[in-house]
mmCIF file of C-alpha atoms in Angstrom:
data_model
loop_
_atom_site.group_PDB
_atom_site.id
_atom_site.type_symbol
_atom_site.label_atom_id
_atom_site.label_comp_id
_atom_site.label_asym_id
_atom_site.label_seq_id
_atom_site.Cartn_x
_atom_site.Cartn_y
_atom_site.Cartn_z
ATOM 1 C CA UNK A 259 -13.240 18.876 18.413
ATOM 2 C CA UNK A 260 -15.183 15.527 17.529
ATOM 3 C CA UNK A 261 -14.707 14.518 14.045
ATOM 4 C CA UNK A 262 -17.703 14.916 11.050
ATOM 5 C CA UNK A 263 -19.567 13.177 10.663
ATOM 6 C CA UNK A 264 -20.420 12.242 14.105
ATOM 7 C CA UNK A 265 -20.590 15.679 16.018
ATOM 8 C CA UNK A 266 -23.156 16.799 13.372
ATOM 9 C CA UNK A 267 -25.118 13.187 14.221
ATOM 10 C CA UNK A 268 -24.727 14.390 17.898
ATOM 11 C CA UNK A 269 -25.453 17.762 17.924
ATOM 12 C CA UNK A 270 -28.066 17.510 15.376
ATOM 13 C CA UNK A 271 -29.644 14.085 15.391
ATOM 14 C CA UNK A 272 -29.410 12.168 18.756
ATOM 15 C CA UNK A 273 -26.980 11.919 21.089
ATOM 16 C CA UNK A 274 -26.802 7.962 21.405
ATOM 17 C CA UNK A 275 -29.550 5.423 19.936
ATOM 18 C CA UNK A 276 -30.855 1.727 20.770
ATOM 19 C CA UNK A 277 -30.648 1.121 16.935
ATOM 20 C CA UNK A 278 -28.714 -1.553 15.582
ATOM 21 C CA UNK A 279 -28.032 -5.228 16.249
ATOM 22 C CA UNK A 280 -29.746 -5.927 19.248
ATOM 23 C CA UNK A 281 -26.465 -8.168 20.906
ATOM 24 C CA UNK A 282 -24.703 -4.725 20.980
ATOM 25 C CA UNK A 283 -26.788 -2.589 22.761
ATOM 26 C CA UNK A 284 -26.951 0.103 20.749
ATOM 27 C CA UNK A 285 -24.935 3.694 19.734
ATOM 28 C CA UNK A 286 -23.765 5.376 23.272
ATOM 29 C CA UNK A 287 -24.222 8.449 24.104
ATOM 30 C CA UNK A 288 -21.008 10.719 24.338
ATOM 31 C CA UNK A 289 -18.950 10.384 27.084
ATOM 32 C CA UNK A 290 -20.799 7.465 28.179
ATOM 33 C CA UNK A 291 -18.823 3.558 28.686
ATOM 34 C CA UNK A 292 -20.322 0.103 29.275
ATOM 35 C CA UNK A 293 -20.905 -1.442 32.062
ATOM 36 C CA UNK A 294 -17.755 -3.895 31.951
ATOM 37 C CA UNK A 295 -15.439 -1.274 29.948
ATOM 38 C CA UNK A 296 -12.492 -2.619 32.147
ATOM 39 C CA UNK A 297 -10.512 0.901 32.202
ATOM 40 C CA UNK A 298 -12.972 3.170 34.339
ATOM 41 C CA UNK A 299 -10.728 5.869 35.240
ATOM 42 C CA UNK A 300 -8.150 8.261 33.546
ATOM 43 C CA UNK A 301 -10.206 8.600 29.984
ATOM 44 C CA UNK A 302 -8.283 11.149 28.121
ATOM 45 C CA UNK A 303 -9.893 11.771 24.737
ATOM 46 C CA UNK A 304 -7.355 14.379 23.928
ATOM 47 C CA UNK A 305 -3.883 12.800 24.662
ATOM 48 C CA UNK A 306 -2.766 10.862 21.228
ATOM 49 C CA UNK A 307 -4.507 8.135 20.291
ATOM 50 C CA UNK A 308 -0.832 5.517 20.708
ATOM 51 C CA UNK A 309 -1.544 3.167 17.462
ATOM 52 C CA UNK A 310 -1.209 3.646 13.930
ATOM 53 C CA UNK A 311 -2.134 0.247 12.932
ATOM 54 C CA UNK A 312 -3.215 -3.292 14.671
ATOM 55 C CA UNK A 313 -1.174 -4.694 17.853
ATOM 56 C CA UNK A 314 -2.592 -8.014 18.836
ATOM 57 C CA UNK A 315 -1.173 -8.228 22.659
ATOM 58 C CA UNK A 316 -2.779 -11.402 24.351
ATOM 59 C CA UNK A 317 0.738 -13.879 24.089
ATOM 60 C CA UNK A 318 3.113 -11.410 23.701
ATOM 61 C CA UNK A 319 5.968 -11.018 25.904
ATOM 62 C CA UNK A 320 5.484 -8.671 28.744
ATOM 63 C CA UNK A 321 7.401 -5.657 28.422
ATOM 64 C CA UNK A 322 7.557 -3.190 31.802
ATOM 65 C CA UNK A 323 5.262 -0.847 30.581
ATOM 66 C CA UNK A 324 2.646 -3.210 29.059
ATOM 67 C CA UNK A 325 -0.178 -3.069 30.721
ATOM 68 C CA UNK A 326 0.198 0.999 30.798
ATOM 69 C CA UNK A 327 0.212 0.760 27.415
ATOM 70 C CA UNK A 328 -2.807 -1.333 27.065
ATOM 71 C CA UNK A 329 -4.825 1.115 29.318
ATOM 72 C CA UNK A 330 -3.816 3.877 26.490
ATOM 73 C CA UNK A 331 -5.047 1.984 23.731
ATOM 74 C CA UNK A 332 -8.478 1.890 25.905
ATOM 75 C CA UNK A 333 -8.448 5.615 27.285
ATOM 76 C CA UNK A 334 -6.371 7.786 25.236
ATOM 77 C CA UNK A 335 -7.710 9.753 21.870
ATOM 78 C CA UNK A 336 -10.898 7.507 21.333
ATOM 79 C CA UNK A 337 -14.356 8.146 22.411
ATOM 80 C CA UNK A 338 -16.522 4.801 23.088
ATOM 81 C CA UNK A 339 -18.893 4.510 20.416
ATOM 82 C CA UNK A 340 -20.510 1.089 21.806
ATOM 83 C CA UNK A 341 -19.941 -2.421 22.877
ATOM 84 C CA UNK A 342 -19.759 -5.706 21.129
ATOM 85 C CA UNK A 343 -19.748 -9.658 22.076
ATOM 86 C CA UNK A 344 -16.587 -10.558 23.356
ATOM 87 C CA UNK A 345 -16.131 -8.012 25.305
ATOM 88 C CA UNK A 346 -15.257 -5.956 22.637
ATOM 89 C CA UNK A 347 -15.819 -1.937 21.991
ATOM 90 C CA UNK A 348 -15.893 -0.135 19.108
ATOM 91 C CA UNK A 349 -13.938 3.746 19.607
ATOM 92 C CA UNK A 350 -14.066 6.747 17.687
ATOM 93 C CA UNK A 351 -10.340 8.093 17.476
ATOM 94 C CA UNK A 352 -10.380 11.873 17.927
ATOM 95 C CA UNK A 353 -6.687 12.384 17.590
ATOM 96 C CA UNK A 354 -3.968 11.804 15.547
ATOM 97 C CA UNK A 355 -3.488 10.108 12.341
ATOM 98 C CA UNK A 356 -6.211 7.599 12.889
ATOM 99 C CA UNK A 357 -8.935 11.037 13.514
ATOM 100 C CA UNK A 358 -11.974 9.873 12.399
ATOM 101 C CA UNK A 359 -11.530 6.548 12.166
ATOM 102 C CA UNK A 360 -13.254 3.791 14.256
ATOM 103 C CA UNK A 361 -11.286 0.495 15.922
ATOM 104 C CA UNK A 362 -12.289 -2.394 17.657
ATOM 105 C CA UNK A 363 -10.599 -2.714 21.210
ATOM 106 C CA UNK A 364 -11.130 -6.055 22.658
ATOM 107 C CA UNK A 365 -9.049 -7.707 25.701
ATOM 108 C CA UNK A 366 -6.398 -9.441 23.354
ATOM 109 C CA UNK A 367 -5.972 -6.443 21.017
ATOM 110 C CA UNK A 368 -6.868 -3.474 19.016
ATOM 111 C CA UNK A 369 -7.468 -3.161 15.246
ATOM 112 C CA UNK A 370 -9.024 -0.909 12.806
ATOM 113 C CA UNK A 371 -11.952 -1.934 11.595
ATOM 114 C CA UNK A 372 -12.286 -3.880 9.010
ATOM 115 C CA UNK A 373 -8.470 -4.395 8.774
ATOM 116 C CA UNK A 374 -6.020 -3.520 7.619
ATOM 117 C CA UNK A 375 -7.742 -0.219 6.863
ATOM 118 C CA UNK A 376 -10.050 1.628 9.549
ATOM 119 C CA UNK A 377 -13.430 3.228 8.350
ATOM 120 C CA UNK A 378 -14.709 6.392 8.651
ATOM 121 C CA UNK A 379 -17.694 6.487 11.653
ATOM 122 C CA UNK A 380 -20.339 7.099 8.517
ATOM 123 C CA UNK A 381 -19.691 3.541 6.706
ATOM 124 C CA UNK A 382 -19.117 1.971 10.200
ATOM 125 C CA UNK A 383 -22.484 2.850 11.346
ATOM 126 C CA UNK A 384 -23.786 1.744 7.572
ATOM 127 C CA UNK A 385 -22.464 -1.088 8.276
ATOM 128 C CA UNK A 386 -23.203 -1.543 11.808
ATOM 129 C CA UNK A 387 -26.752 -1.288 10.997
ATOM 130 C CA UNK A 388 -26.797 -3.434 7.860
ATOM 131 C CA UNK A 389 -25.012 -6.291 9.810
ATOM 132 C CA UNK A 390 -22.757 -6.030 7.166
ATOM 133 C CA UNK A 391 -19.343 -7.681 7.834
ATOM 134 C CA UNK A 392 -18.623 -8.327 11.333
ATOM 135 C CA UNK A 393 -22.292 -8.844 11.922
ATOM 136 C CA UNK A 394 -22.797 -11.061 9.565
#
């Protein structure tokens, strides 16, 4: 089950909108990924959601099972809210502890958004639309 309050916004409003800073492209629709989301295949918004709090892994040592567990941070628990400069992608995590919250994935890390603490999807898109903080 998504979290509130974006399946009422879904269900009730629009499913996706062009509205918001124009560099980003806009609110996707559910189940929808951009064009250069790098991890195509194997989207499982139902298995756990594997962080708890920001893991910056560009320059880390590689461990065996790194780049498996970079393609979980990008597939697993999360639903793909939109896209930013960078590439970066904003995600809705739908599991977990983090349920409800939104992150920014990029390709040297993930981290809630605004850290250290992750917002609920209703002051993200407040401030998503405001510019406010990142867009600023």
């Amino acid at each position: 089950m998504l979290p509130e309050p974006y399946r009422s916004l879904i269900a009730e409003i629009t499913n996706g909108s062009p509205l918001g800073p124009p560099e980003d492209g806009g609110l996707l629709p559910l189940g929808w990924l951009p064009p250069d989301w790098p991890y195509d295949t194997h989207r499982n918004p139902a298995a756990p959601f594997p962080l708890r709090e920001a893991w910056a892994w560009e320059g880390e040592p590689l461990a065996d099972d790194h780049y498996k567990r970079v393609a979980d941070v990008f597939n697993h628990g999360s639903i793909v809210l939109g896209a930013d400069d960078g590439p970066a992608y904003w995600v809705l995590v739908v599991t977990g502890p983090q349920r409800g919250k939104v992150w920014a994935v990029t390709e040297v890390g993930a981290y809630p958004y605004p850290m250290p603490e992750a917002v609920g999807f209703l002051e993200w898109v407040q401030r998503w639309h405001a510019r406010d903080g990142r867009w600023d």
